[in-house]
Amino acid sequence: MALWRAYQRALTAHPWKVQVLTAAAGGETRSAGTQDWPDPDHGLPGLWLCVGGWYKVLDRLIPGTTRVDALKKMLLDQGGFAPCFLGCFLSLVGTLNGLSAQDNWAKLQQDYPDALITNYYLWPAVQLANFYLVPLHYRLAVVQCVAVIWNSYLSWKAHRL
């Protein structure tokens, strides 16, 4: 409990720094959990920081915390941000795994549709709850927790032939 209170104080005092550390720690936790090398998350903490920035943009575009506001945020997140984020993520993983541009494009065309459909089984419900129940400065931490499971799936997808 004391650790949680210390985290809350640090997050209030230094939100950006704590979110950077949370993203880095989350990536390392997922790396240890999937035991992949090259790890699809390794070297990509900037994408996770992008998610934290995206939440700030969403709160400016759609201020409020009602159920309707949360639904609007989720629809914008899953209709616009998620497809772009997933495409960038899979492309960067292919690049980090040493795929040529042609092979990376072929792998993206093969994996992206199924990964996006699978995304829609998990993330809309998570994000709806996240946008409705969780204060802005904790949203990235919630996503990092769920991402442990999600990135295991993406790791499997990215390394499947």
C-alpha positions as protocol buffer text, in pm:
chain_id: "A"
residue {
  index: 1
  type: MET
  ca { x: 0 y: 0 z: 0 }
}
residue {
  index: 2
  type: ALA
  ca { x: 286 y: 236 z: 78 }
}
residue {
  index: 3
  type: LEU
  ca { x: 436 y: 164 z: -264 }
}
residue {
  index: 4
  type: TRP
  ca { x: 107 y: 254 z: -433 }
}
residue {
  index: 5
  type: ARG
  ca { x: 84 y: 582 z: -241 }
}
residue {
  index: 6
  type: ALA
  ca { x: 444 y: 665 z: -334 }
}
residue {
  index: 7
  type: TYR
  ca { x: 360 y: 594 z: -699 }
}
residue {
  index: 8
  type: GLN
  ca { x: 55 y: 823 z: -679 }
}
residue {
  index: 9
  type: ARG
  ca { x: 260 y: 1105 z: -523 }
}
residue {
  index: 10
  type: ALA
  ca { x: 531 y: 1070 z: -787 }
}
residue {
  index: 11
  type: LEU
  ca { x: 272 y: 1061 z: -1066 }
}
residue {
  index: 12
  type: THR
  ca { x: 110 y: 1378 z: -935 }
}
residue {
  index: 13
  type: ALA
  ca { x: 442 y: 1559 z: -894 }
}
residue {
  index: 14
  type: HIS
  ca { x: 609 y: 1439 z: -1217 }
}
residue {
  index: 15
  type: PRO
  ca { x: 344 y: 1291 z: -1450 }
}
residue {
  index: 16
  type: TRP
  ca { x: 555 y: 1275 z: -1768 }
}
residue {
  index: 17
  type: LYS
  ca { x: 865 y: 1129 z: -1601 }
}
residue {
  index: 18
  type: VAL
  ca { x: 661 y: 866 z: -1417 }
}
residue {
  index: 19
  type: GLN
  ca { x: 475 y: 770 z: -1735 }
}
residue {
  index: 20
  type: VAL
  ca { x: 809 y: 730 z: -1917 }
}
residue {
  index: 21
  type: LEU
  ca { x: 933 y: 500 z: -1639 }
}
residue {
  index: 22
  type: THR
  ca { x: 601 y: 313 z: -1635 }
}
residue {
  index: 23
  type: ALA
  ca { x: 624 y: 255 z: -2010 }
}
residue {
  index: 24
  type: ALA
  ca { x: 984 y: 135 z: -1983 }
}
residue {
  index: 25
  type: ALA
  ca { x: 908 y: -93 z: -1687 }
}
residue {
  index: 26
  type: GLY
  ca { x: 601 y: -229 z: -1865 }
}
residue {
  index: 27
  type: GLY
  ca { x: 807 y: -312 z: -2172 }
}
residue {
  index: 28
  type: GLU
  ca { x: 1066 y: -496 z: -1965 }
}
residue {
  index: 29
  type: THR
  ca { x: 793 y: -687 z: -1779 }
}
residue {
  index: 30
  type: ARG
  ca { x: 638 y: -795 z: -2108 }
}
residue {
  index: 31
  type: SER
  ca { x: 982 y: -887 z: -2245 }
}
residue {
  index: 32
  type: ALA
  ca { x: 1046 y: -1114 z: -1950 }
}
residue {
  index: 33
  type: GLY
  ca { x: 701 y: -1269 z: -1987 }
}
residue {
  index: 34
  type: THR
  ca { x: 725 y: -1356 z: -2354 }
}
residue {
  index: 35
  type: GLN
  ca { x: 1096 y: -1451 z: -2360 }
}
residue {
  index: 36
  type: ASP
  ca { x: 1125 y: -1353 z: -2724 }
}
residue {
  index: 37
  type: TRP
  ca { x: 1434 y: -1228 z: -2894 }
}
residue {
  index: 38
  type: PRO
  ca { x: 1424 y: -1005 z: -3067 }
}
residue {
  index: 39
  type: ASP
  ca { x: 1143 y: -886 z: -2847 }
}
residue {
  index: 40
  type: PRO
  ca { x: 867 y: -701 z: -3034 }
}
residue {
  index: 41
  type: ASP
  ca { x: 859 y: -441 z: -2758 }
}
residue {
  index: 42
  type: HIS
  ca { x: 1236 y: -400 z: -2726 }
}
residue {
  index: 43
  type: GLY
  ca { x: 1343 y: -63 z: -2855 }
}
residue {
  index: 44
  type: LEU
  ca { x: 985 y: 59 z: -2900 }
}
residue {
  index: 45
  type: PRO
  ca { x: 907 y: 249 z: -2578 }
}
residue {
  index: 46
  type: GLY
  ca { x: 840 y: 558 z: -2791 }
}
residue {
  index: 47
  type: LEU
  ca { x: 524 y: 392 z: -2919 }
}
residue {
  index: 48
  type: TRP
  ca { x: 402 y: 344 z: -2563 }
}
residue {
  index: 49
  type: LEU
  ca { x: 481 y: 705 z: -2480 }
}
residue {
  index: 50
  type: CYS
  ca { x: 279 y: 796 z: -2788 }
}
residue {
  index: 51
  type: VAL
  ca { x: -18 y: 622 z: -2624 }
}
residue {
  index: 52
  type: GLY
  ca { x: 14 y: 842 z: -2314 }
}
residue {
  index: 53
  type: GLY
  ca { x: 23 y: 1152 z: -2533 }
}
residue {
  index: 54
  type: TRP
  ca { x: -277 y: 1024 z: -2727 }
}
residue {
  index: 55
  type: TYR
  ca { x: -482 y: 1007 z: -2406 }
}
residue {
  index: 56
  type: LYS
  ca { x: -404 y: 1372 z: -2339 }
}
residue {
  index: 57
  type: VAL
  ca { x: -515 y: 1464 z: -2692 }
}
residue {
  index: 58
  type: LEU
  ca { x: -836 y: 1262 z: -2651 }
}
residue {
  index: 59
  type: ASP
  ca { x: -918 y: 1442 z: -2327 }
}
residue {
  index: 60
  type: ARG
  ca { x: -874 y: 1776 z: -2504 }
}
residue {
  index: 61
  type: LEU
  ca { x: -1083 y: 1669 z: -2804 }
}
residue {
  index: 62
  type: ILE
  ca { x: -1356 y: 1515 z: -2591 }
}
residue {
  index: 63
  type: PRO
  ca { x: -1353 y: 1670 z: -2244 }
}
residue {
  index: 64
  type: GLY
  ca { x: -1572 y: 1505 z: -1984 }
}
residue {
  index: 65
  type: THR
  ca { x: -1617 y: 1178 z: -1801 }
}
residue {
  index: 66
  type: THR
  ca { x: -1974 y: 1074 z: -1877 }
}
residue {
  index: 67
  type: ARG
  ca { x: -2057 y: 739 z: -2033 }
}
residue {
  index: 68
  type: VAL
  ca { x: -2121 y: 913 z: -2365 }
}
residue {
  index: 69
  type: ASP
  ca { x: -1783 y: 1089 z: -2346 }
}
residue {
  index: 70
  type: ALA
  ca { x: -1611 y: 757 z: -2269 }
}
residue {
  index: 71
  type: LEU
  ca { x: -1790 y: 594 z: -2564 }
}
residue {
  index: 72
  type: LYS
  ca { x: -1683 y: 875 z: -2798 }
}
residue {
  index: 73
  type: LYS
  ca { x: -1322 y: 845 z: -2679 }
}
residue {
  index: 74
  type: MET
  ca { x: -1326 y: 469 z: -2725 }
}
residue {
  index: 75
  type: LEU
  ca { x: -1470 y: 499 z: -3077 }
}
residue {
  index: 76
  type: LEU
  ca { x: -1208 y: 756 z: -3177 }
}
residue {
  index: 77
  type: ASP
  ca { x: -933 y: 550 z: -3014 }
}
residue {
  index: 78
  type: GLN
  ca { x: -1033 y: 223 z: -3175 }
}
residue {
  index: 79
  type: GLY
  ca { x: -1140 y: 369 z: -3509 }
}
residue {
  index: 80
  type: GLY
  ca { x: -842 y: 597 z: -3564 }
}
residue {
  index: 81
  type: PHE
  ca { x: -552 y: 548 z: -3327 }
}
residue {
  index: 82
  type: ALA
  ca { x: -554 y: 169 z: -3281 }
}
residue {
  index: 83
  type: PRO
  ca { x: -532 y: 79 z: -3652 }
}
residue {
  index: 84
  type: CYS
  ca { x: -243 y: 323 z: -3705 }
}
residue {
  index: 85
  type: PHE
  ca { x: -64 y: 218 z: -3386 }
}
residue {
  index: 86
  type: LEU
  ca { x: -94 y: -152 z: -3472 }
}
residue {
  index: 87
  type: GLY
  ca { x: 38 y: -97 z: -3826 }
}
residue {
  index: 88
  type: CYS
  ca { x: 335 y: 102 z: -3694 }
}
residue {
  index: 89
  type: PHE
  ca { x: 402 y: -154 z: -3424 }
}
residue {
  index: 90
  type: LEU
  ca { x: 400 y: -454 z: -3659 }
}
residue {
  index: 91
  type: SER
  ca { x: 612 y: -269 z: -3917 }
}
residue {
  index: 92
  type: LEU
  ca { x: 872 y: -169 z: -3660 }
}
residue {
  index: 93
  type: VAL
  ca { x: 887 y: -521 z: -3522 }
}
residue {
  index: 94
  type: GLY
  ca { x: 952 y: -652 z: -3872 }
}
residue {
  index: 95
  type: THR
  ca { x: 1227 y: -397 z: -3919 }
}
residue {
  index: 96
  type: LEU
  ca { x: 1386 y: -482 z: -3583 }
}
residue {
  index: 97
  type: ASN
  ca { x: 1368 y: -849 z: -3674 }
}
residue {
  index: 98
  type: GLY
  ca { x: 1574 y: -775 z: -3985 }
}
residue {
  index: 99
  type: LEU
  ca { x: 1306 y: -822 z: -4250 }
}
residue {
  index: 100
  type: SER
  ca { x: 1365 y: -656 z: -4584 }
}
residue {
  index: 101
  type: ALA
  ca { x: 1116 y: -389 z: -4685 }
}
residue {
  index: 102
  type: GLN
  ca { x: 948 y: -632 z: -4924 }
}
residue {
  index: 103
  type: ASP
  ca { x: 927 y: -913 z: -4665 }
}
residue {
  index: 104
  type: ASN
  ca { x: 808 y: -669 z: -4400 }
}
residue {
  index: 105
  type: TRP
  ca { x: 530 y: -545 z: -4630 }
}
residue {
  index: 106
  type: ALA
  ca { x: 425 y: -903 z: -4709 }
}
residue {
  index: 107
  type: LYS
  ca { x: 425 y: -995 z: -4339 }
}
residue {
  index: 108
  type: LEU
  ca { x: 223 y: -683 z: -4257 }
}
residue {
  index: 109
  type: GLN
  ca { x: -35 y: -769 z: -4524 }
}
residue {
  index: 110
  type: GLN
  ca { x: -56 y: -1122 z: -4386 }
}
residue {
  index: 111
  type: ASP
  ca { x: -78 y: -1036 z: -4014 }
}
residue {
  index: 112
  type: TYR
  ca { x: -244 y: -696 z: -3992 }
}
residue {
  index: 113
  type: PRO
  ca { x: -608 y: -785 z: -4071 }
}
residue {
  index: 114
  type: ASP
  ca { x: -621 y: -1071 z: -3821 }
}
residue {
  index: 115
  type: ALA
  ca { x: -435 y: -870 z: -3555 }
}
residue {
  index: 116
  type: LEU
  ca { x: -676 y: -577 z: -3599 }
}
residue {
  index: 117
  type: ILE
  ca { x: -981 y: -803 z: -3568 }
}
residue {
  index: 118
  type: THR
  ca { x: -830 y: -961 z: -3256 }
}
residue {
  index: 119
  type: ASN
  ca { x: -763 y: -610 z: -3124 }
}
residue {
  index: 120
  type: TYR
  ca { x: -1135 y: -542 z: -3146 }
}
residue {
  index: 121
  type: TYR
  ca { x: -1215 y: -846 z: -2928 }
}
residue {
  index: 122
  type: LEU
  ca { x: -1007 y: -706 z: -2641 }
}
residue {
  index: 123
  type: TRP
  ca { x: -939 y: -334 z: -2652 }
}
residue {
  index: 124
  type: PRO
  ca { x: -1281 y: -166 z: -2695 }
}
residue {
  index: 125
  type: ALA
  ca { x: -1406 y: -302 z: -2362 }
}
residue {
  index: 126
  type: VAL
  ca { x: -1076 y: -223 z: -2190 }
}
residue {
  index: 127
  type: GLN
  ca { x: -1069 y: 129 z: -2329 }
}
residue {
  index: 128
  type: LEU
  ca { x: -1434 y: 199 z: -2253 }
}
residue {
  index: 129
  type: ALA
  ca { x: -1372 y: 110 z: -1888 }
}
residue {
  index: 130
  type: ASN
  ca { x: -1039 y: 297 z: -1895 }
}
residue {
  index: 131
  type: PHE
  ca { x: -1194 y: 619 z: -2029 }
}
residue {
  index: 132
  type: TYR
  ca { x: -1498 y: 602 z: -1800 }
}
residue {
  index: 133
  type: LEU
  ca { x: -1349 y: 482 z: -1471 }
}
residue {
  index: 134
  type: VAL
  ca { x: -978 y: 570 z: -1471 }
}
residue {
  index: 135
  type: PRO
  ca { x: -831 y: 918 z: -1424 }
}
residue {
  index: 136
  type: LEU
  ca { x: -613 y: 1038 z: -1712 }
}
residue {
  index: 137
  type: HIS
  ca { x: -283 y: 1001 z: -1529 }
}
residue {
  index: 138
  type: TYR
  ca { x: -349 y: 629 z: -1457 }
}
residue {
  index: 139
  type: ARG
  ca { x: -471 y: 526 z: -1803 }
}
residue {
  index: 140
  type: LEU
  ca { x: -130 y: 437 z: -1939 }
}
residue {
  index: 141
  type: ALA
  ca { x: -68 y: 210 z: -1638 }
}
residue {
  index: 142
  type: VAL
  ca { x: -398 y: 29 z: -1702 }
}
residue {
  index: 143
  type: VAL
  ca { x: -307 y: -21 z: -2066 }
}
residue {
  index: 144
  type: GLN
  ca { x: 40 y: -145 z: -1968 }
}
residue {
  index: 145
  type: CYS
  ca { x: -118 y: -415 z: -1749 }
}
residue {
  index: 146
  type: VAL
  ca { x: -350 y: -538 z: -2023 }
}
residue {
  index: 147
  type: ALA
  ca { x: -65 y: -511 z: -2274 }
}
residue {
  index: 148
  type: VAL
  ca { x: 119 y: -793 z: -2096 }
}
residue {
  index: 149
  type: ILE
  ca { x: -141 y: -1029 z: -2244 }
}
residue {
  index: 150
  type: TRP
  ca { x: -186 y: -838 z: -2571 }
}
residue {
  index: 151
  type: ASN
  ca { x: 185 y: -828 z: -2647 }
}
residue {
  index: 152
  type: SER
  ca { x: 216 y: -1201 z: -2590 }
}
residue {
  index: 153
  type: TYR
  ca { x: -34 y: -1238 z: -2874 }
}
residue {
  index: 154
  type: LEU
  ca { x: 149 y: -981 z: -3091 }
}
residue {
  index: 155
  type: SER
  ca { x: 480 y: -1154 z: -3021 }
}
residue {
  index: 156
  type: TRP
  ca { x: 336 y: -1485 z: -3135 }
}
residue {
  index: 157
  type: LYS
  ca { x: 185 y: -1318 z: -3442 }
}
residue {
  index: 158
  type: ALA
  ca { x: 506 y: -1134 z: -3532 }
}
residue {
  index: 159
  type: HIS
  ca { x: 723 y: -1445 z: -3508 }
}
residue {
  index: 160
  type: ARG
  ca { x: 488 y: -1685 z: -3684 }
}
residue {
  index: 161
  type: LEU
  ca { x: 598 y: -1784 z: -4030 }
}
